[in-house]
mmCIF file of C-alpha atoms in Angstrom:
data_model
loop_
_atom_site.group_PDB
_atom_site.id
_atom_site.type_symbol
_atom_site.label_atom_id
_atom_site.label_comp_id
_atom_site.label_asym_id
_atom_site.label_seq_id
_atom_site.Cartn_x
_atom_site.Cartn_y
_atom_site.Cartn_z
ATOM 1 C CA MET A 240 0.000 0.000 0.000
ATOM 2 C CA LEU A 241 2.862 2.384 0.883
ATOM 3 C CA GLN A 242 4.639 1.554 -2.370
ATOM 4 C CA ARG A 243 1.454 2.284 -4.324
ATOM 5 C CA ALA A 244 1.023 5.628 -2.535
ATOM 6 C CA ILE A 245 4.636 6.693 -3.162
ATOM 7 C CA THR A 246 4.451 5.707 -6.829
ATOM 8 C CA GLY A 247 1.138 7.531 -7.237
ATOM 9 C CA PHE A 248 2.481 10.694 -5.604
ATOM 10 C CA LEU A 249 5.634 10.767 -7.747
ATOM 11 C CA PHE A 250 3.618 9.992 -10.883
ATOM 12 C CA VAL A 251 1.231 12.908 -10.287
ATOM 13 C CA LEU A 252 4.089 15.235 -9.285
ATOM 14 C CA VAL A 253 6.082 14.572 -12.471
ATOM 15 C CA LEU A 254 2.998 14.828 -14.677
ATOM 16 C CA ILE A 255 1.681 18.094 -13.213
ATOM 17 C CA THR A 256 5.138 19.698 -13.039
ATOM 18 C CA ALA A 257 5.967 18.931 -16.676
ATOM 19 C CA ILE A 258 2.617 20.242 -17.917
ATOM 20 C CA TYR A 259 2.800 23.351 -15.721
ATOM 21 C CA PHE A 260 6.223 24.370 -17.030
ATOM 22 C CA GLY A 261 5.065 24.635 -20.616
ATOM 23 C CA ALA A 262 4.822 23.234 -24.104
ATOM 24 C CA TYR A 263 8.268 21.669 -24.463
ATOM 25 C CA SER A 264 8.369 19.909 -21.096
ATOM 26 C CA THR A 265 4.868 18.580 -21.815
ATOM 27 C CA LEU A 266 5.963 17.492 -25.283
ATOM 28 C CA PHE A 267 8.992 15.660 -23.872
ATOM 29 C CA LEU A 268 6.965 13.904 -21.168
ATOM 30 C CA PHE A 269 4.239 12.857 -23.611
ATOM 31 C CA MET A 270 6.896 11.521 -26.015
ATOM 32 C CA ILE A 271 8.248 9.276 -23.249
ATOM 33 C CA ILE A 272 4.733 8.096 -22.366
ATOM 34 C CA VAL A 273 3.926 7.382 -26.028
ATOM 35 C CA LEU A 274 7.166 5.431 -26.493
ATOM 36 C CA LEU A 275 6.675 3.361 -23.338
ATOM 37 C CA GLY A 276 2.942 2.933 -23.956
ATOM 38 C CA ILE A 277 3.303 1.603 -27.503
ATOM 39 C CA ASP A 278 6.140 -0.723 -26.489
ATOM 40 C CA GLU A 279 4.022 -1.990 -23.573
ATOM 41 C CA PHE A 280 1.054 -2.510 -25.908
ATOM 42 C CA TYR A 281 3.159 -4.717 -28.189
ATOM 43 C CA ALA A 282 4.598 -6.689 -25.260
ATOM 44 C CA LEU A 283 1.040 -7.264 -24.042
ATOM 45 C CA VAL A 284 -0.435 -8.439 -27.355
ATOM 46 C CA LYS A 285 2.522 -10.798 -27.870
ATOM 47 C CA LYS A 286 1.113 -12.888 -25.036
ATOM 48 C CA ASN A 287 -1.233 -14.097 -27.762
ATOM 49 C CA LYS A 288 1.166 -16.396 -29.605
ATOM 50 C CA THR A 289 -0.462 -15.724 -32.983
ATOM 51 C CA VAL A 290 0.413 -12.006 -32.816
ATOM 52 C CA ASN A 291 3.856 -10.688 -33.750
ATOM 53 C CA PRO A 292 3.716 -6.902 -34.220
ATOM 54 C CA GLN A 293 6.527 -4.805 -35.675
ATOM 55 C CA ASN A 294 7.845 -3.266 -32.467
ATOM 56 C CA PHE A 295 10.479 -0.950 -33.916
ATOM 57 C CA GLN A 296 8.371 0.235 -36.844
ATOM 58 C CA GLY A 297 5.378 0.787 -34.563
ATOM 59 C CA VAL A 298 7.322 2.815 -32.001
ATOM 60 C CA ILE A 299 8.960 4.949 -34.723
ATOM 61 C CA THR A 300 5.606 5.509 -36.447
ATOM 62 C CA GLY A 301 3.924 6.375 -33.155
ATOM 63 C CA LEU A 302 6.623 8.809 -32.035
ATOM 64 C CA THR A 303 6.827 10.439 -35.475
ATOM 65 C CA SER A 304 3.039 10.775 -35.605
ATOM 66 C CA PHE A 305 2.935 12.368 -32.178
ATOM 67 C CA VAL A 306 5.805 14.791 -32.865
ATOM 68 C CA LEU A 307 4.538 15.924 -36.284
ATOM 69 C CA LEU A 308 1.003 16.429 -34.978
ATOM 70 C CA ALA A 309 2.369 18.226 -31.905
ATOM 71 C CA PHE A 310 4.497 20.569 -34.028
ATOM 72 C CA ALA A 311 1.494 21.282 -36.234
ATOM 73 C CA ALA A 312 -0.587 21.998 -33.119
ATOM 74 C CA GLN A 313 2.105 24.359 -31.884
ATOM 75 C CA GLN A 314 2.062 26.071 -35.301
ATOM 76 C CA ILE A 315 5.819 25.746 -35.706
ATOM 77 C CA MET A 316 5.207 23.496 -38.699
ATOM 78 C CA GLU A 317 2.567 23.622 -41.413
ATOM 79 C CA ILE A 318 -0.159 20.979 -41.198
ATOM 80 C CA LYS A 319 0.695 19.765 -44.728
ATOM 81 C CA TYR A 320 3.876 18.119 -43.412
ATOM 82 C CA THR A 321 1.795 15.629 -41.439
ATOM 83 C CA LEU A 322 1.059 14.032 -44.833
ATOM 84 C CA TYR A 323 4.485 12.394 -44.520
ATOM 85 C CA LEU A 324 2.776 10.049 -42.071
ATOM 86 C CA ILE A 325 0.846 8.388 -44.913
ATOM 87 C CA PRO A 326 3.854 6.597 -46.501
ATOM 88 C CA LEU A 327 5.182 5.852 -43.011
ATOM 89 C CA PHE A 328 1.973 3.977 -42.188
ATOM 90 C CA PHE A 329 2.020 2.055 -45.467
ATOM 91 C CA LEU A 330 5.663 1.148 -44.865
ATOM 92 C CA THR A 331 4.285 -1.246 -42.233
ATOM 93 C CA PHE A 332 2.731 -3.338 -45.021
ATOM 94 C CA ILE A 333 5.983 -3.408 -47.009
ATOM 95 C CA ILE A 334 8.064 -4.426 -43.993
ATOM 96 C CA GLU A 335 5.694 -7.320 -43.283
ATOM 97 C CA LEU A 336 6.421 -8.713 -46.764
ATOM 98 C CA TYR A 337 10.014 -9.413 -45.708
ATOM 99 C CA ARG A 338 9.468 -10.602 -42.132
ATOM 100 C CA LYS A 339 8.376 -14.140 -43.046
ATOM 101 C CA LYS A 340 6.015 -14.304 -40.063
ATOM 102 C CA ASP A 341 2.665 -16.069 -39.871
ATOM 103 C CA HIS A 342 -0.616 -14.122 -39.708
ATOM 104 C CA ALA A 343 0.789 -11.139 -41.616
ATOM 105 C CA PHE A 344 -2.330 -8.985 -41.579
ATOM 106 C CA ILE A 345 -2.924 -9.624 -37.880
ATOM 107 C CA ASN A 346 0.629 -8.391 -37.265
ATOM 108 C CA ILE A 347 0.019 -5.295 -39.399
ATOM 109 C CA ALA A 348 -3.307 -4.602 -37.686
ATOM 110 C CA TYR A 349 -1.857 -4.786 -34.178
ATOM 111 C CA THR A 350 1.181 -2.723 -35.174
ATOM 112 C CA LEU A 351 -1.026 0.120 -36.417
ATOM 113 C CA LEU A 352 -3.537 -0.301 -33.585
ATOM 114 C CA GLY A 353 -0.792 0.403 -31.053
ATOM 115 C CA VAL A 354 -0.055 3.691 -32.824
ATOM 116 C CA PHE A 355 -3.691 4.800 -33.034
ATOM 117 C CA TYR A 356 -4.550 3.646 -29.512
ATOM 118 C CA VAL A 357 -1.659 5.402 -27.741
ATOM 119 C CA ALA A 358 -0.068 8.121 -29.895
ATOM 120 C CA PHE A 359 -3.138 9.820 -31.348
ATOM 121 C CA PRO A 360 -4.995 10.480 -28.056
ATOM 122 C CA PHE A 361 -1.839 12.024 -26.588
ATOM 123 C CA ALA A 362 -1.394 14.168 -29.707
ATOM 124 C CA MET A 363 -4.983 15.388 -29.286
ATOM 125 C CA LEU A 364 -4.435 16.089 -25.589
ATOM 126 C CA TYR A 365 -1.277 18.056 -26.378
ATOM 127 C CA HIS A 366 -3.209 20.099 -28.961
ATOM 128 C CA LEU A 367 -5.772 20.966 -26.277
ATOM 129 C CA GLY A 368 -2.973 22.805 -24.507
ATOM 130 C CA PHE A 369 -3.328 25.450 -27.202
ATOM 131 C CA TYR A 370 -7.109 25.818 -26.853
ATOM 132 C CA GLN A 371 -8.236 29.103 -25.315
ATOM 133 C CA GLU A 372 -11.496 31.047 -25.492
ATOM 134 C CA ASN A 373 -13.138 28.735 -28.032
ATOM 135 C CA GLN A 374 -10.230 28.650 -30.462
ATOM 136 C CA PHE A 375 -6.802 27.125 -30.975
ATOM 137 C CA THR A 376 -3.895 29.554 -30.590
ATOM 138 C CA PRO A 377 -0.062 29.358 -30.837
ATOM 139 C CA THR A 378 0.164 29.983 -27.064
ATOM 140 C CA PHE A 379 0.364 27.014 -24.691
ATOM 141 C CA SER A 380 -1.690 26.895 -21.498
ATOM 142 C CA PHE A 381 -1.670 24.075 -18.964
ATOM 143 C CA GLN A 382 -5.268 24.662 -17.879
ATOM 144 C CA ILE A 383 -7.269 22.226 -20.017
ATOM 145 C CA ILE A 384 -4.701 19.418 -19.806
ATOM 146 C CA ILE A 385 -4.299 19.622 -16.029
ATOM 147 C CA GLY A 386 -8.042 20.204 -15.671
ATOM 148 C CA PHE A 387 -8.714 17.039 -17.649
ATOM 149 C CA PHE A 388 -6.426 14.963 -15.431
ATOM 150 C CA ILE A 389 -8.112 16.356 -12.317
ATOM 151 C CA LEU A 390 -11.494 15.346 -13.759
ATOM 152 C CA LEU A 391 -10.187 11.882 -14.618
ATOM 153 C CA TRP A 392 -8.671 11.324 -11.174
ATOM 154 C CA SER A 393 -11.809 12.683 -9.493
ATOM 155 C CA SER A 394 -13.914 10.250 -11.490
ATOM 156 C CA ASP A 395 -11.673 7.323 -10.517
ATOM 157 C CA THR A 396 -11.638 8.356 -6.840
ATOM 158 C CA GLY A 397 -15.398 8.899 -6.673
ATOM 159 C CA ALA A 398 -16.041 5.586 -8.404
ATOM 160 C CA TYR A 399 -13.732 3.733 -6.007
ATOM 161 C CA LEU A 400 -15.232 5.238 -2.846
ATOM 162 C CA ALA A 401 -18.873 4.953 -3.926
ATOM 163 C CA GLY A 402 -18.329 1.442 -5.235
ATOM 164 C CA ARG A 403 -16.619 0.337 -2.048
ATOM 165 C CA PHE A 404 -19.269 1.645 0.340
ATOM 166 C CA PHE A 405 -22.464 1.515 -1.735
ATOM 167 C CA GLY A 406 -21.745 -0.748 -4.700
ATOM 168 C CA LYS A 407 -24.390 -3.443 -5.242
ATOM 169 C CA HIS A 408 -25.424 -3.441 -8.893
ATOM 170 C CA LYS A 409 -22.807 -4.723 -11.327
ATOM 171 C CA LEU A 410 -21.995 -2.428 -14.247
ATOM 172 C CA PHE A 411 -20.319 -4.882 -16.648
ATOM 173 C CA GLU A 412 -19.715 -8.113 -14.772
ATOM 174 C CA ARG A 413 -18.483 -10.068 -17.795
ATOM 175 C CA ILE A 414 -15.553 -7.687 -18.267
ATOM 176 C CA SER A 415 -14.942 -6.114 -14.846
ATOM 177 C CA PRO A 416 -16.733 -7.865 -11.947
ATOM 178 C CA LYS A 417 -15.854 -5.186 -9.364
ATOM 179 C CA LYS A 418 -17.331 -2.195 -11.200
ATOM 180 C CA THR A 419 -20.804 -1.074 -10.130
ATOM 181 C CA TRP A 420 -23.422 1.440 -11.208
ATOM 182 C CA GLU A 421 -23.165 3.099 -7.809
ATOM 183 C CA GLY A 422 -19.432 3.543 -8.356
ATOM 184 C CA SER A 423 -20.012 5.140 -11.750
ATOM 185 C CA ILE A 424 -22.564 7.545 -10.287
ATOM 186 C CA GLY A 425 -20.157 8.432 -7.471
ATOM 187 C CA GLY A 426 -17.444 9.103 -10.032
ATOM 188 C CA GLY A 427 -19.812 11.345 -11.961
ATOM 189 C CA VAL A 428 -20.831 13.347 -8.895
ATOM 190 C CA LEU A 429 -17.260 13.950 -7.719
ATOM 191 C CA SER A 430 -16.145 14.806 -11.250
ATOM 192 C CA LEU A 431 -18.915 17.420 -11.610
ATOM 193 C CA ILE A 432 -17.943 18.944 -8.264
ATOM 194 C CA ALA A 433 -14.329 19.031 -9.436
ATOM 195 C CA ALA A 434 -15.423 20.683 -12.706
ATOM 196 C CA TYR A 435 -17.104 23.489 -10.775
ATOM 197 C CA VAL A 436 -14.032 24.043 -8.594
ATOM 198 C CA ILE A 437 -11.735 23.965 -11.639
ATOM 199 C CA SER A 438 -13.866 26.608 -13.370
ATOM 200 C CA LEU A 439 -13.187 29.003 -10.490
ATOM 201 C CA PHE A 440 -9.448 28.948 -11.231
ATOM 202 C CA PHE A 441 -9.084 27.902 -14.886
ATOM 203 C CA HIS A 442 -10.843 30.266 -17.270
ATOM 204 C CA ASN A 443 -9.763 28.986 -20.699
ATOM 205 C CA ILE A 444 -13.258 27.560 -21.107
ATOM 206 C CA GLU A 445 -16.584 28.349 -19.443
ATOM 207 C CA LEU A 446 -18.269 26.503 -16.572
ATOM 208 C CA LYS A 447 -20.740 24.750 -18.882
ATOM 209 C CA ASP A 448 -17.846 23.410 -20.952
ATOM 210 C CA TRP A 449 -16.057 22.124 -17.853
ATOM 211 C CA MET A 450 -19.286 20.392 -16.830
ATOM 212 C CA ILE A 451 -19.645 18.777 -20.253
ATOM 213 C CA LEU A 452 -15.979 17.753 -20.170
ATOM 214 C CA ALA A 453 -16.622 16.146 -16.775
ATOM 215 C CA ILE A 454 -19.511 14.090 -18.183
ATOM 216 C CA ILE A 455 -17.454 13.040 -21.212
ATOM 217 C CA THR A 456 -14.544 12.126 -18.937
ATOM 218 C CA VAL A 457 -16.714 9.980 -16.659
ATOM 219 C CA VAL A 458 -18.359 8.093 -19.533
ATOM 220 C CA GLY A 459 -15.302 7.927 -21.804
ATOM 221 C CA GLY A 460 -12.940 7.156 -18.956
ATOM 222 C CA GLY A 461 -15.176 4.355 -17.711
ATOM 223 C CA LEU A 462 -15.425 2.870 -21.191
ATOM 224 C CA GLY A 463 -11.668 3.157 -21.644
ATOM 225 C CA ASP A 464 -11.169 1.273 -18.394
ATOM 226 C CA LEU A 465 -13.554 -1.444 -19.593
ATOM 227 C CA VAL A 466 -11.815 -1.699 -22.975
ATOM 228 C CA GLU A 467 -8.446 -2.185 -21.295
ATOM 229 C CA SER A 468 -9.987 -4.717 -18.882
ATOM 230 C CA MET A 469 -11.447 -6.605 -21.853
ATOM 231 C CA HIS A 470 -8.035 -6.611 -23.504
ATOM 232 C CA LYS A 471 -6.278 -7.959 -20.404
ATOM 233 C CA ARG A 472 -9.025 -10.495 -19.693
ATOM 234 C CA ASN A 473 -8.690 -11.897 -23.210
ATOM 235 C CA LEU A 474 -4.970 -12.357 -22.569
ATOM 236 C CA ASN A 475 -5.419 -13.646 -18.991
ATOM 237 C CA VAL A 476 -3.215 -10.977 -17.412
ATOM 238 C CA LYS A 477 -3.883 -8.726 -14.427
ATOM 239 C CA ASP A 478 -1.791 -5.689 -15.398
ATOM 240 C CA SER A 479 -0.598 -4.333 -18.728
ATOM 241 C CA GLY A 480 2.923 -4.036 -17.313
ATOM 242 C CA ASN A 481 4.956 -3.486 -14.148
ATOM 243 C CA LEU A 482 6.632 -0.156 -14.855
ATOM 244 C CA LEU A 483 4.761 1.626 -12.042
ATOM 245 C CA PRO A 484 5.030 -0.399 -8.792
ATOM 246 C CA GLY A 485 1.614 -0.925 -7.262
ATOM 247 C CA HIS A 486 -0.134 0.599 -10.285
ATOM 248 C CA GLY A 487 0.729 -1.755 -13.152
ATOM 249 C CA GLY A 488 1.817 -0.304 -16.460
ATOM 250 C CA ILE A 489 1.399 2.767 -18.638
ATOM 251 C CA LEU A 490 -1.761 1.406 -20.262
ATOM 252 C CA ASP A 491 -3.284 0.744 -16.831
ATOM 253 C CA ARG A 492 -2.704 4.350 -15.754
ATOM 254 C CA PHE A 493 -3.970 6.007 -18.936
ATOM 255 C CA ASP A 494 -6.711 3.618 -20.083
ATOM 256 C CA GLY A 495 -9.483 6.145 -19.427
ATOM 257 C CA LEU A 496 -7.604 8.845 -21.338
ATOM 258 C CA PHE A 497 -7.423 6.822 -24.561
ATOM 259 C CA ILE A 498 -11.202 6.867 -25.025
ATOM 260 C CA ALA A 499 -12.155 10.104 -23.255
ATOM 261 C CA VAL A 500 -9.711 12.462 -24.991
ATOM 262 C CA PRO A 501 -10.905 11.898 -28.597
ATOM 263 C CA PHE A 502 -14.484 12.728 -27.536
ATOM 264 C CA ILE A 503 -13.358 15.811 -25.586
ATOM 265 C CA TYR A 504 -11.288 16.912 -28.565
ATOM 266 C CA ALA A 505 -14.248 16.465 -30.918
ATOM 267 C CA TYR A 506 -16.529 18.413 -28.580
ATOM 268 C CA LEU A 507 -14.142 21.364 -28.292
ATOM 269 C CA ILE A 508 -13.540 21.373 -32.057
ATOM 270 C CA VAL A 509 -17.308 21.710 -32.572
ATOM 271 C CA VAL A 510 -17.529 24.462 -29.930
ATOM 272 C CA SER A 511 -14.635 26.339 -31.537
ATOM 273 C CA ASN A 512 -16.507 26.456 -34.830
#
């Protein structure tokens, strides 16, 4: 329990500090997370003996995708240069021709899935650092990114406490036997309270938008957790990795983010237009 608490504290401290200090420290941290996350994804899917993804190609494609999209978001590079990602993605098919591995298209599919599942949500989250007053700007602000993590952690905390003390009705027993409807409601309530408090200090978006982001985070984060649980259950593993003592791996810590962020990004894109 102590090990879990220490790891959690250091994890939050590093994350918040990097985001607070600006665009480049956030970029560097997210690059490390993307690299470790994609590599962990491939190590996990290899537990299925029929799957043999292209680790090196996948990590390079994921990192390149994240960096190019991040530079475009930061407006230090024109968006047209992200088109270089197209041949990079199709290079995966060409490489598989020469690997002489079984189940070629399964390998290709999992290689590209690792990129889309990990790199793209983090690229979207990084772009949200440049969202202010209903539009994207060249100026970075930590408010939406840190605000999102506070909402996500509030949802997880509320769900844990409500589920522990009041949980009776199973939410999705086939995938995650411990999750309950009461826990989900508790996560929603605490996340909405957190959204109100955040709106008092972070003014990049209005209160109603923080409230909507809280709802998206609760639903998307819960679904992301279930998706990762489904993935691990299919492979008969408890954790996606052991990088974070007491917390599992990178995918375990960010599972809610992978589903929630694309929906938040889509919502704010619509609002901005």
